[in-house]
Amino acid sequence: MFFRIAAASIVSMVLGFSFFLLPAQAQSSQKNAGLTVAPVRQEIDITAGETTRGTINIANYTDEEMTVDLSVQQFTAADYTYEYEFRPLKEDWIVFESPRMVLRPAEERAVTFTIDAPATAVPGGHYFALLASADMSSNNLQRTAQVVSQLYVRVSGALLRTGSISNESVPFFVFDTKVPYTFDARNTGNVHYTAQFFGQLKGPFLDQPQTSASHLLLPGTIRQIGGSVPAPLLPGLYQLDYGYRTDASEREVVKSAYIMYIPPWSIALMVIALLGGRWIWRYRRKHIEANTRSY
């Protein structure tokens, strides 16, 4: 049964899955505190029917001896939000050489595991969470520390890195200094890839570089992408191109939309021009009427 990080106890998650979700910079700043695991993420290519070995490093950065238990789950990402979802194993491929260990204070230990995918394993990506857990209860306070190493396994064979874009949203009238856009990116293949999502505004006398950001896409999932490009200097009709390219191919998936850019200063200038034109028209009309009466 699927369950989310948010459904776990707050106490255990403080030292556990919260570490898993932090950016790499934040994780590195915490690497010398409590129970840690490294690497946070690794990718291993395997051949179905053959045994492959890997390692993770478990460390105890506390002042007390710690008993650590290792276990495995599978994970994916929820559509749109891309929050991680964990589930019991359907593919029981991974076995730890030492599923339980006792670490002294400040001790770090490399733990070997084996991946035994059957000969019938489906080619593509298979995603596992290697969990290290330790009871850190004290003074009648129950606490469980848990840290996670993501394992991305690629089974050799026909690897499909394909995708599509849907549910695009681009405003036609734009008044701000940025032109926003959103769309849903779907990984329609059978393996994960990193995609470079980009946007670019095109128009007369406009030479704007692409703005881009990288995101990971797991197979069979949908990720909602939002971005923006700088607005041009002059008002007018422009074309917005947006889409992505993968780390495995330079082929781009691109969509286009037209936007009418109307900066606030142009509205103010138009109002001033209209008021000035009205004043000139009334002045000339009044002047003509005065000359007509003089005759």
PDB file of C-alpha atoms in Angstrom:
ATOM      1  CA  MET A   1       0.000   0.000   0.000  1.00  0.00           C
ATOM      2  CA  PHE A   2       1.311   3.420  -0.960  1.00  0.00           C
ATOM      3  CA  PHE A   3       2.110   5.876   1.768  1.00  0.00           C
ATOM      4  CA  ARG A   4       3.572   9.376   1.740  1.00  0.00           C
ATOM      5  CA  ILE A   5       6.297  10.974   3.768  1.00  0.00           C
ATOM      6  CA  ALA A   6       3.697  13.309   5.281  1.00  0.00           C
ATOM      7  CA  ALA A   7       1.847  10.330   6.731  1.00  0.00           C
ATOM      8  CA  ALA A   8       4.800   9.171   8.851  1.00  0.00           C
ATOM      9  CA  SER A   9       5.389  10.298  12.414  1.00  0.00           C
ATOM     10  CA  ILE A  10       6.809  13.783  12.767  1.00  0.00           C
ATOM     11  CA  VAL A  11       9.441  12.710  15.266  1.00  0.00           C
ATOM     12  CA  SER A  12      11.004  10.045  13.055  1.00  0.00           C
ATOM     13  CA  MET A  13      10.794  12.210   9.983  1.00  0.00           C
ATOM     14  CA  VAL A  14      12.768  15.064  11.554  1.00  0.00           C
ATOM     15  CA  LEU A  15      15.885  12.938  11.224  1.00  0.00           C
ATOM     16  CA  GLY A  16      14.656  10.757   8.409  1.00  0.00           C
ATOM     17  CA  PHE A  17      12.756  11.524   5.229  1.00  0.00           C
ATOM     18  CA  SER A  18      13.170  15.249   5.755  1.00  0.00           C
ATOM     19  CA  PHE A  19      16.877  14.666   5.110  1.00  0.00           C
ATOM     20  CA  PHE A  20      15.944  12.825   1.911  1.00  0.00           C
ATOM     21  CA  LEU A  21      13.983  15.777   0.560  1.00  0.00           C
ATOM     22  CA  LEU A  22      16.493  18.526   1.314  1.00  0.00           C
ATOM     23  CA  PRO A  23      18.680  19.979  -1.441  1.00  0.00           C
ATOM     24  CA  ALA A  24      22.231  18.661  -1.666  1.00  0.00           C
ATOM     25  CA  GLN A  25      23.665  21.843  -0.105  1.00  0.00           C
ATOM     26  CA  ALA A  26      21.426  21.526   2.933  1.00  0.00           C
ATOM     27  CA  GLN A  27      22.202  17.825   3.272  1.00  0.00           C
ATOM     28  CA  SER A  28      25.939  18.448   3.190  1.00  0.00           C
ATOM     29  CA  SER A  29      25.592  20.954   6.021  1.00  0.00           C
ATOM     30  CA  GLN A  30      23.942  18.200   8.129  1.00  0.00           C
ATOM     31  CA  LYS A  31      26.271  15.334   7.194  1.00  0.00           C
ATOM     32  CA  ASN A  32      28.098  15.386  10.524  1.00  0.00           C
ATOM     33  CA  ALA A  33      25.004  15.204  12.719  1.00  0.00           C
ATOM     34  CA  GLY A  34      23.113  12.090  13.848  1.00  0.00           C
ATOM     35  CA  LEU A  35      22.631   9.141  11.500  1.00  0.00           C
ATOM     36  CA  THR A  36      23.763   9.728   7.899  1.00  0.00           C
ATOM     37  CA  VAL A  37      23.863   7.842   4.625  1.00  0.00           C
ATOM     38  CA  ALA A  38      25.865   8.468   1.452  1.00  0.00           C
ATOM     39  CA  PRO A  39      25.429   8.800  -1.409  1.00  0.00           C
ATOM     40  CA  VAL A  40      22.000  10.362  -1.259  1.00  0.00           C
ATOM     41  CA  ARG A  41      21.396   9.123  -4.814  1.00  0.00           C
ATOM     42  CA  GLN A  42      23.166   6.684  -7.116  1.00  0.00           C
ATOM     43  CA  GLU A  43      22.480   5.072 -10.489  1.00  0.00           C
ATOM     44  CA  ILE A  44      23.455   1.506 -11.359  1.00  0.00           C
ATOM     45  CA  ASP A  45      23.171  -0.220 -14.726  1.00  0.00           C
ATOM     46  CA  ILE A  46      22.495  -3.946 -14.554  1.00  0.00           C
ATOM     47  CA  THR A  47      21.850  -6.877 -16.857  1.00  0.00           C
ATOM     48  CA  ALA A  48      18.850  -9.066 -16.152  1.00  0.00           C
ATOM     49  CA  GLY A  49      19.845 -12.481 -14.808  1.00  0.00           C
ATOM     50  CA  GLU A  50      23.217 -11.273 -13.514  1.00  0.00           C
ATOM     51  CA  THR A  51      24.304 -10.218 -10.016  1.00  0.00           C
ATOM     52  CA  THR A  52      25.515  -6.654  -9.491  1.00  0.00           C
ATOM     53  CA  ARG A  53      27.073  -5.228  -6.334  1.00  0.00           C
ATOM     54  CA  GLY A  54      26.822  -1.750  -4.848  1.00  0.00           C
ATOM     55  CA  THR A  55      27.695   0.027  -1.595  1.00  0.00           C
ATOM     56  CA  ILE A  56      26.364   2.746   0.657  1.00  0.00           C
ATOM     57  CA  ASN A  57      28.128   4.388   3.611  1.00  0.00           C
ATOM     58  CA  ILE A  58      26.377   4.567   6.982  1.00  0.00           C
ATOM     59  CA  ALA A  59      27.756   6.841   9.709  1.00  0.00           C
ATOM     60  CA  ASN A  60      26.968   7.488  13.361  1.00  0.00           C
ATOM     61  CA  TYR A  61      27.729  11.100  14.247  1.00  0.00           C
ATOM     62  CA  THR A  62      26.467  10.971  17.825  1.00  0.00           C
ATOM     63  CA  ASP A  63      28.087  10.419  21.221  1.00  0.00           C
ATOM     64  CA  GLU A  64      26.324   7.081  21.732  1.00  0.00           C
ATOM     65  CA  GLU A  65      26.608   3.627  20.241  1.00  0.00           C
ATOM     66  CA  MET A  66      23.907   3.056  17.627  1.00  0.00           C
ATOM     67  CA  THR A  67      22.221  -0.066  16.252  1.00  0.00           C
ATOM     68  CA  VAL A  68      21.249   0.468  12.613  1.00  0.00           C
ATOM     69  CA  ASP A  69      18.786  -1.629  10.627  1.00  0.00           C
ATOM     70  CA  LEU A  70      18.763  -1.563   6.817  1.00  0.00           C
ATOM     71  CA  SER A  71      15.700  -2.176   4.670  1.00  0.00           C
ATOM     72  CA  VAL A  72      14.463  -1.570   1.127  1.00  0.00           C
ATOM     73  CA  GLN A  73      11.312  -0.099  -0.369  1.00  0.00           C
ATOM     74  CA  GLN A  74      10.363   1.052  -3.843  1.00  0.00           C
ATOM     75  CA  PHE A  75       9.398   4.609  -4.669  1.00  0.00           C
ATOM     76  CA  THR A  76       7.876   6.765  -7.351  1.00  0.00           C
ATOM     77  CA  ALA A  77       6.665  10.363  -7.544  1.00  0.00           C
ATOM     78  CA  ALA A  78       3.089  11.626  -7.321  1.00  0.00           C
ATOM     79  CA  ASP A  79       1.759  13.190 -10.491  1.00  0.00           C
ATOM     80  CA  TYR A  80       1.938  16.996 -10.708  1.00  0.00           C
ATOM     81  CA  THR A  81       3.294  17.674  -7.173  1.00  0.00           C
ATOM     82  CA  TYR A  82       6.183  15.216  -7.541  1.00  0.00           C
ATOM     83  CA  GLU A  83       6.149  14.323  -3.867  1.00  0.00           C
ATOM     84  CA  TYR A  84       7.839  10.980  -3.285  1.00  0.00           C
ATOM     85  CA  GLU A  85       5.621   7.962  -2.622  1.00  0.00           C
ATOM     86  CA  PHE A  86       6.963   4.808  -1.019  1.00  0.00           C
ATOM     87  CA  ARG A  87       5.568   1.303  -1.246  1.00  0.00           C
ATOM     88  CA  PRO A  88       6.444  -2.267  -0.243  1.00  0.00           C
ATOM     89  CA  LEU A  89       8.655  -4.188  -2.599  1.00  0.00           C
ATOM     90  CA  LYS A  90       7.176  -5.736  -5.717  1.00  0.00           C
ATOM     91  CA  GLU A  91      10.653  -6.522  -7.016  1.00  0.00           C
ATOM     92  CA  ASP A  92      12.600  -8.183  -4.221  1.00  0.00           C
ATOM     93  CA  TRP A  93      15.979  -7.843  -5.897  1.00  0.00           C
ATOM     94  CA  ILE A  94      18.184  -6.204  -3.260  1.00  0.00           C
ATOM     95  CA  VAL A  95      19.890  -7.961  -0.341  1.00  0.00           C
ATOM     96  CA  PHE A  96      22.217  -6.280   2.175  1.00  0.00           C
ATOM     97  CA  GLU A  97      25.368  -8.103   3.181  1.00  0.00           C
ATOM     98  CA  SER A  98      24.821  -6.843   6.752  1.00  0.00           C
ATOM     99  CA  PRO A  99      21.204  -5.771   7.324  1.00  0.00           C
ATOM    100  CA  ARG A 100      21.964  -4.898  10.975  1.00  0.00           C
ATOM    101  CA  MET A 101      25.077  -3.313  12.432  1.00  0.00           C
ATOM    102  CA  VAL A 102      26.298  -1.598  15.579  1.00  0.00           C
ATOM    103  CA  LEU A 103      28.194   1.651  15.026  1.00  0.00           C
ATOM    104  CA  ARG A 104      30.403   3.272  17.609  1.00  0.00           C
ATOM    105  CA  PRO A 105      30.325   7.066  18.024  1.00  0.00           C
ATOM    106  CA  ALA A 106      31.789   8.818  14.955  1.00  0.00           C
ATOM    107  CA  GLU A 107      32.119   5.480  13.122  1.00  0.00           C
ATOM    108  CA  GLU A 108      31.426   5.204   9.388  1.00  0.00           C
ATOM    109  CA  ARG A 109      30.994   1.883   7.623  1.00  0.00           C
ATOM    110  CA  ALA A 110      30.590   0.826   3.990  1.00  0.00           C
ATOM    111  CA  VAL A 111      27.775  -1.683   3.490  1.00  0.00           C
ATOM    112  CA  THR A 112      27.634  -3.894   0.423  1.00  0.00           C
ATOM    113  CA  PHE A 113      24.386  -4.930  -1.230  1.00  0.00           C
ATOM    114  CA  THR A 114      23.636  -7.138  -4.204  1.00  0.00           C
ATOM    115  CA  ILE A 115      21.069  -6.635  -6.952  1.00  0.00           C
ATOM    116  CA  ASP A 116      19.740  -9.890  -8.390  1.00  0.00           C
ATOM    117  CA  ALA A 117      17.279  -9.062 -11.144  1.00  0.00           C
ATOM    118  CA  PRO A 118      15.706 -12.163 -12.734  1.00  0.00           C
ATOM    119  CA  ALA A 119      16.270 -12.930 -16.397  1.00  0.00           C
ATOM    120  CA  THR A 120      12.651 -11.875 -17.000  1.00  0.00           C
ATOM    121  CA  ALA A 121      13.172  -8.372 -15.548  1.00  0.00           C
ATOM    122  CA  VAL A 122      11.576  -5.668 -17.679  1.00  0.00           C
ATOM    123  CA  PRO A 123      14.107  -3.305 -19.339  1.00  0.00           C
ATOM    124  CA  GLY A 124      14.043   0.256 -18.069  1.00  0.00           C
ATOM    125  CA  GLY A 125      14.123   2.057 -14.749  1.00  0.00           C
ATOM    126  CA  HIS A 126      13.394   0.505 -11.349  1.00  0.00           C
ATOM    127  CA  TYR A 127      13.540   2.720  -8.271  1.00  0.00           C
ATOM    128  CA  PHE A 128      14.451   1.714  -4.731  1.00  0.00           C
ATOM    129  CA  ALA A 129      14.842   3.482  -1.401  1.00  0.00           C
ATOM    130  CA  LEU A 130      17.634   2.077   0.773  1.00  0.00           C
ATOM    131  CA  LEU A 131      16.640   2.947   4.331  1.00  0.00           C
ATOM    132  CA  ALA A 132      18.836   3.057   7.413  1.00  0.00           C
ATOM    133  CA  SER A 133      16.921   3.256  10.715  1.00  0.00           C
ATOM    134  CA  ALA A 134      18.056   3.573  14.310  1.00  0.00           C
ATOM    135  CA  ASP A 135      16.278   3.823  17.652  1.00  0.00           C
ATOM    136  CA  MET A 136      17.406   7.073  19.291  1.00  0.00           C
ATOM    137  CA  SER A 137      14.960   7.099  22.203  1.00  0.00           C
ATOM    138  CA  SER A 138      16.071   8.728  25.446  1.00  0.00           C
ATOM    139  CA  ASN A 139      14.507   9.988  28.672  1.00  0.00           C
ATOM    140  CA  ASN A 140      11.197   8.252  27.880  1.00  0.00           C
ATOM    141  CA  LEU A 141      11.029  10.063  24.534  1.00  0.00           C
ATOM    142  CA  GLN A 142      10.512   7.702  21.598  1.00  0.00           C
ATOM    143  CA  ARG A 143      12.542   8.725  18.555  1.00  0.00           C
ATOM    144  CA  THR A 144      13.476   6.847  15.399  1.00  0.00           C
ATOM    145  CA  ALA A 145      16.063   8.259  13.039  1.00  0.00           C
ATOM    146  CA  GLN A 146      15.709   7.242   9.412  1.00  0.00           C
ATOM    147  CA  VAL A 147      17.729   8.292   6.377  1.00  0.00           C
ATOM    148  CA  VAL A 148      17.358   7.278   2.757  1.00  0.00           C
ATOM    149  CA  SER A 149      19.612   6.649  -0.215  1.00  0.00           C
ATOM    150  CA  GLN A 150      17.845   6.666  -3.580  1.00  0.00           C
ATOM    151  CA  LEU A 151      18.865   3.869  -5.921  1.00  0.00           C
ATOM    152  CA  TYR A 152      18.061   4.250  -9.615  1.00  0.00           C
ATOM    153  CA  VAL A 153      18.462   0.874 -11.328  1.00  0.00           C
ATOM    154  CA  ARG A 154      18.504   0.647 -15.136  1.00  0.00           C
ATOM    155  CA  VAL A 155      17.917  -2.818 -16.569  1.00  0.00           C
ATOM    156  CA  SER A 156      19.634  -3.081 -19.954  1.00  0.00           C
ATOM    157  CA  GLY A 157      17.550  -3.486 -23.078  1.00  0.00           C
ATOM    158  CA  ALA A 158      15.304  -1.174 -25.068  1.00  0.00           C
ATOM    159  CA  LEU A 159      15.447   2.071 -23.083  1.00  0.00           C
ATOM    160  CA  LEU A 160      12.791   4.542 -24.208  1.00  0.00           C
ATOM    161  CA  ARG A 161      13.287   8.207 -23.313  1.00  0.00           C
ATOM    162  CA  THR A 162      10.137   9.773 -24.710  1.00  0.00           C
ATOM    163  CA  GLY A 163       7.749  12.420 -23.446  1.00  0.00           C
ATOM    164  CA  SER A 164       4.890  14.763 -24.217  1.00  0.00           C
ATOM    165  CA  ILE A 165       3.463  18.139 -23.211  1.00  0.00           C
ATOM    166  CA  SER A 166      -0.183  18.820 -22.322  1.00  0.00           C
ATOM    167  CA  ASN A 167      -2.440  21.290 -20.460  1.00  0.00           C
ATOM    168  CA  GLU A 168      -0.476  24.315 -21.603  1.00  0.00           C
ATOM    169  CA  SER A 169      -1.402  27.685 -20.136  1.00  0.00           C
ATOM    170  CA  VAL A 170      -0.067  30.992 -21.455  1.00  0.00           C
ATOM    171  CA  PRO A 171      -1.919  34.327 -20.963  1.00  0.00           C
ATOM    172  CA  PHE A 172      -2.567  36.257 -24.163  1.00  0.00           C
ATOM    173  CA  PHE A 173      -2.427  39.717 -22.592  1.00  0.00           C
ATOM    174  CA  VAL A 174       0.680  40.335 -20.494  1.00  0.00           C
ATOM    175  CA  PHE A 175       1.233  43.504 -18.467  1.00  0.00           C
ATOM    176  CA  ASP A 176       3.989  42.396 -16.065  1.00  0.00           C
ATOM    177  CA  THR A 177       7.767  42.370 -16.468  1.00  0.00           C
ATOM    178  CA  LYS A 178       7.682  38.577 -16.944  1.00  0.00           C
ATOM    179  CA  VAL A 179       5.732  36.330 -19.316  1.00  0.00           C
ATOM    180  CA  PRO A 180       4.547  33.236 -17.381  1.00  0.00           C
ATOM    181  CA  TYR A 181       3.711  29.787 -18.722  1.00  0.00           C
ATOM    182  CA  THR A 182       2.776  26.378 -17.298  1.00  0.00           C
ATOM    183  CA  PHE A 183       2.390  22.919 -18.768  1.00  0.00           C
ATOM    184  CA  ASP A 184       2.396  19.254 -17.783  1.00  0.00           C
ATOM    185  CA  ALA A 185       5.391  17.170 -18.857  1.00  0.00           C
ATOM    186  CA  ARG A 186       4.780  13.423 -19.076  1.00  0.00           C
ATOM    187  CA  ASN A 187       7.513  10.788 -19.252  1.00  0.00           C
ATOM    188  CA  THR A 188       6.021   8.273 -21.690  1.00  0.00           C
ATOM    189  CA  GLY A 189       9.123   6.081 -21.772  1.00  0.00           C
ATOM    190  CA  ASN A 190      10.367   3.312 -19.491  1.00  0.00           C
ATOM    191  CA  VAL A 191      13.353   5.004 -17.838  1.00  0.00           C
ATOM    192  CA  HIS A 192      14.071   8.227 -15.980  1.00  0.00           C
ATOM    193  CA  TYR A 193      15.849  11.157 -17.545  1.00  0.00           C
ATOM    194  CA  THR A 194      16.799  14.715 -16.715  1.00  0.00           C
ATOM    195  CA  ALA A 195      15.031  17.256 -18.896  1.00  0.00           C
ATOM    196  CA  GLN A 196      16.076  20.814 -19.586  1.00  0.00           C
ATOM    197  CA  PHE A 197      12.880  22.884 -19.628  1.00  0.00           C
ATOM    198  CA  PHE A 198      13.110  26.177 -21.472  1.00  0.00           C
ATOM    199  CA  GLY A 199      11.190  29.212 -22.639  1.00  0.00           C
ATOM    200  CA  GLN A 200      12.057  31.856 -25.225  1.00  0.00           C
ATOM    201  CA  LEU A 201      10.280  34.939 -26.534  1.00  0.00           C
ATOM    202  CA  LYS A 202      10.590  35.832 -30.213  1.00  0.00           C
ATOM    203  CA  GLY A 203       9.596  38.913 -32.148  1.00  0.00           C
ATOM    204  CA  PRO A 204      10.806  41.798 -34.345  1.00  0.00           C
ATOM    205  CA  PHE A 205      14.067  43.331 -33.104  1.00  0.00           C
ATOM    206  CA  LEU A 206      14.117  40.855 -30.182  1.00  0.00           C
ATOM    207  CA  ASP A 207      17.113  38.591 -29.586  1.00  0.00           C
ATOM    208  CA  GLN A 208      16.313  36.924 -26.279  1.00  0.00           C
ATOM    209  CA  PRO A 209      18.243  33.900 -24.951  1.00  0.00           C
ATOM    210  CA  GLN A 210      16.420  30.875 -23.564  1.00  0.00           C
ATOM    211  CA  THR A 211      15.641  30.680 -19.867  1.00  0.00           C
ATOM    212  CA  SER A 212      15.885  27.118 -18.580  1.00  0.00           C
ATOM    213  CA  ALA A 213      15.751  24.820 -15.550  1.00  0.00           C
ATOM    214  CA  SER A 214      16.496  21.107 -15.118  1.00  0.00           C
ATOM    215  CA  HIS A 215      14.084  18.576 -13.608  1.00  0.00           C
ATOM    216  CA  LEU A 216      14.077  14.813 -13.258  1.00  0.00           C
ATOM    217  CA  LEU A 217      11.205  12.832 -14.793  1.00  0.00           C
ATOM    218  CA  LEU A 218      10.437   9.290 -13.660  1.00  0.00           C
ATOM    219  CA  PRO A 219       8.746   6.950 -16.165  1.00  0.00           C
ATOM    220  CA  GLY A 220       4.957   6.957 -16.212  1.00  0.00           C
ATOM    221  CA  THR A 221       4.697  10.198 -14.222  1.00  0.00           C
ATOM    222  CA  ILE A 222       3.497  13.726 -14.929  1.00  0.00           C
ATOM    223  CA  ARG A 223       5.300  16.787 -13.605  1.00  0.00           C
ATOM    224  CA  GLN A 224       3.758  20.252 -13.648  1.00  0.00           C
ATOM    225  CA  ILE A 225       6.263  22.750 -14.978  1.00  0.00           C
ATOM    226  CA  GLY A 226       6.030  26.483 -14.411  1.00  0.00           C
ATOM    227  CA  GLY A 227       8.348  29.144 -15.720  1.00  0.00           C
ATOM    228  CA  SER A 228       8.621  32.641 -17.108  1.00  0.00           C
ATOM    229  CA  VAL A 229      10.710  34.681 -19.525  1.00  0.00           C
ATOM    230  CA  PRO A 230      11.584  38.370 -19.286  1.00  0.00           C
ATOM    231  CA  ALA A 231       9.122  40.670 -21.006  1.00  0.00           C
ATOM    232  CA  PRO A 232      10.406  42.690 -23.980  1.00  0.00           C
ATOM    233  CA  LEU A 233      11.049  46.414 -23.872  1.00  0.00           C
ATOM    234  CA  LEU A 234       8.467  47.419 -26.470  1.00  0.00           C
ATOM    235  CA  PRO A 235       4.757  46.559 -26.599  1.00  0.00           C
ATOM    236  CA  GLY A 236       3.485  44.330 -29.366  1.00  0.00           C
ATOM    237  CA  LEU A 237       2.648  40.804 -30.494  1.00  0.00           C
ATOM    238  CA  TYR A 238       5.295  38.181 -29.684  1.00  0.00           C
ATOM    239  CA  GLN A 239       5.724  34.413 -29.987  1.00  0.00           C
ATOM    240  CA  LEU A 240       6.566  32.360 -26.901  1.00  0.00           C
ATOM    241  CA  ASP A 241       8.301  29.019 -27.523  1.00  0.00           C
ATOM    242  CA  TYR A 242       8.535  26.615 -24.572  1.00  0.00           C
ATOM    243  CA  GLY A 243       9.294  22.944 -24.071  1.00  0.00           C
ATOM    244  CA  TYR A 244      12.168  20.641 -23.135  1.00  0.00           C
ATOM    245  CA  ARG A 245      15.071  18.511 -24.308  1.00  0.00           C
ATOM    246  CA  THR A 246      16.431  15.462 -22.493  1.00  0.00           C
ATOM    247  CA  ASP A 247      19.938  14.630 -21.356  1.00  0.00           C
ATOM    248  CA  ALA A 248      19.936  11.707 -23.797  1.00  0.00           C
ATOM    249  CA  SER A 249      18.923  13.590 -26.938  1.00  0.00           C
ATOM    250  CA  GLU A 250      19.098  17.050 -28.422  1.00  0.00           C
ATOM    251  CA  ARG A 251      15.641  16.598 -29.933  1.00  0.00           C
ATOM    252  CA  GLU A 252      13.308  19.230 -28.523  1.00  0.00           C
ATOM    253  CA  VAL A 253       9.629  18.956 -27.656  1.00  0.00           C
ATOM    254  CA  VAL A 254       8.361  22.475 -28.371  1.00  0.00           C
ATOM    255  CA  LYS A 255       5.032  24.297 -28.173  1.00  0.00           C
ATOM    256  CA  SER A 256       4.320  27.899 -29.249  1.00  0.00           C
ATOM    257  CA  ALA A 257       1.827  30.562 -28.219  1.00  0.00           C
ATOM    258  CA  TYR A 258       1.299  34.235 -29.046  1.00  0.00           C
ATOM    259  CA  ILE A 259       1.167  36.938 -26.406  1.00  0.00           C
ATOM    260  CA  MET A 260       0.236  40.604 -26.586  1.00  0.00           C
ATOM    261  CA  TYR A 261       2.608  42.541 -24.397  1.00  0.00           C
ATOM    262  CA  ILE A 262       1.209  45.802 -23.030  1.00  0.00           C
ATOM    263  CA  PRO A 263       3.562  47.392 -20.482  1.00  0.00           C
ATOM    264  CA  PRO A 264       2.000  49.811 -17.976  1.00  0.00           C
ATOM    265  CA  TRP A 265       4.059  52.730 -19.315  1.00  0.00           C
ATOM    266  CA  SER A 266       2.537  52.211 -22.763  1.00  0.00           C
ATOM    267  CA  ILE A 267      -0.965  52.421 -21.271  1.00  0.00           C
ATOM    268  CA  ALA A 268      -0.010  55.614 -19.457  1.00  0.00           C
ATOM    269  CA  LEU A 269       1.515  56.991 -22.657  1.00  0.00           C
ATOM    270  CA  MET A 270      -1.653  56.135 -24.574  1.00  0.00           C
ATOM    271  CA  VAL A 271      -3.825  57.872 -21.986  1.00  0.00           C
ATOM    272  CA  ILE A 272      -1.583  60.942 -22.125  1.00  0.00           C
ATOM    273  CA  ALA A 273      -1.719  60.894 -25.942  1.00  0.00           C
ATOM    274  CA  LEU A 274      -5.516  60.585 -25.940  1.00  0.00           C
ATOM    275  CA  LEU A 275      -5.904  63.394 -23.414  1.00  0.00           C
ATOM    276  CA  GLY A 276      -3.410  65.538 -25.338  1.00  0.00           C
ATOM    277  CA  GLY A 277      -5.189  64.832 -28.626  1.00  0.00           C
ATOM    278  CA  ARG A 278      -8.541  65.678 -27.076  1.00  0.00           C
ATOM    279  CA  TRP A 279      -7.154  68.931 -25.681  1.00  0.00           C
ATOM    280  CA  ILE A 280      -5.653  69.866 -29.099  1.00  0.00           C
ATOM    281  CA  TRP A 281      -8.918  69.010 -30.873  1.00  0.00           C
ATOM    282  CA  ARG A 282     -10.968  71.100 -28.453  1.00  0.00           C
ATOM    283  CA  TYR A 283      -8.466  73.981 -28.682  1.00  0.00           C
ATOM    284  CA  ARG A 284      -8.483  73.995 -32.480  1.00  0.00           C
ATOM    285  CA  ARG A 285     -12.254  73.691 -32.575  1.00  0.00           C
ATOM    286  CA  LYS A 286     -12.600  76.594 -30.183  1.00  0.00           C
ATOM    287  CA  HIS A 287     -10.115  78.633 -32.233  1.00  0.00           C
ATOM    288  CA  ILE A 288     -12.029  77.886 -35.487  1.00  0.00           C
ATOM    289  CA  GLU A 289     -15.353  78.872 -33.896  1.00  0.00           C
ATOM    290  CA  ALA A 290     -13.823  82.128 -32.645  1.00  0.00           C
ATOM    291  CA  ASN A 291     -12.524  82.975 -36.138  1.00  0.00           C
ATOM    292  CA  THR A 292     -15.915  82.137 -37.674  1.00  0.00           C
ATOM    293  CA  ARG A 293     -17.730  84.519 -35.324  1.00  0.00           C
ATOM    294  CA  SER A 294     -15.243  87.292 -36.094  1.00  0.00           C
ATOM    295  CA  TYR A 295     -16.410  87.272 -39.699  1.00  0.00           C
TER     296      TYR A 295
END
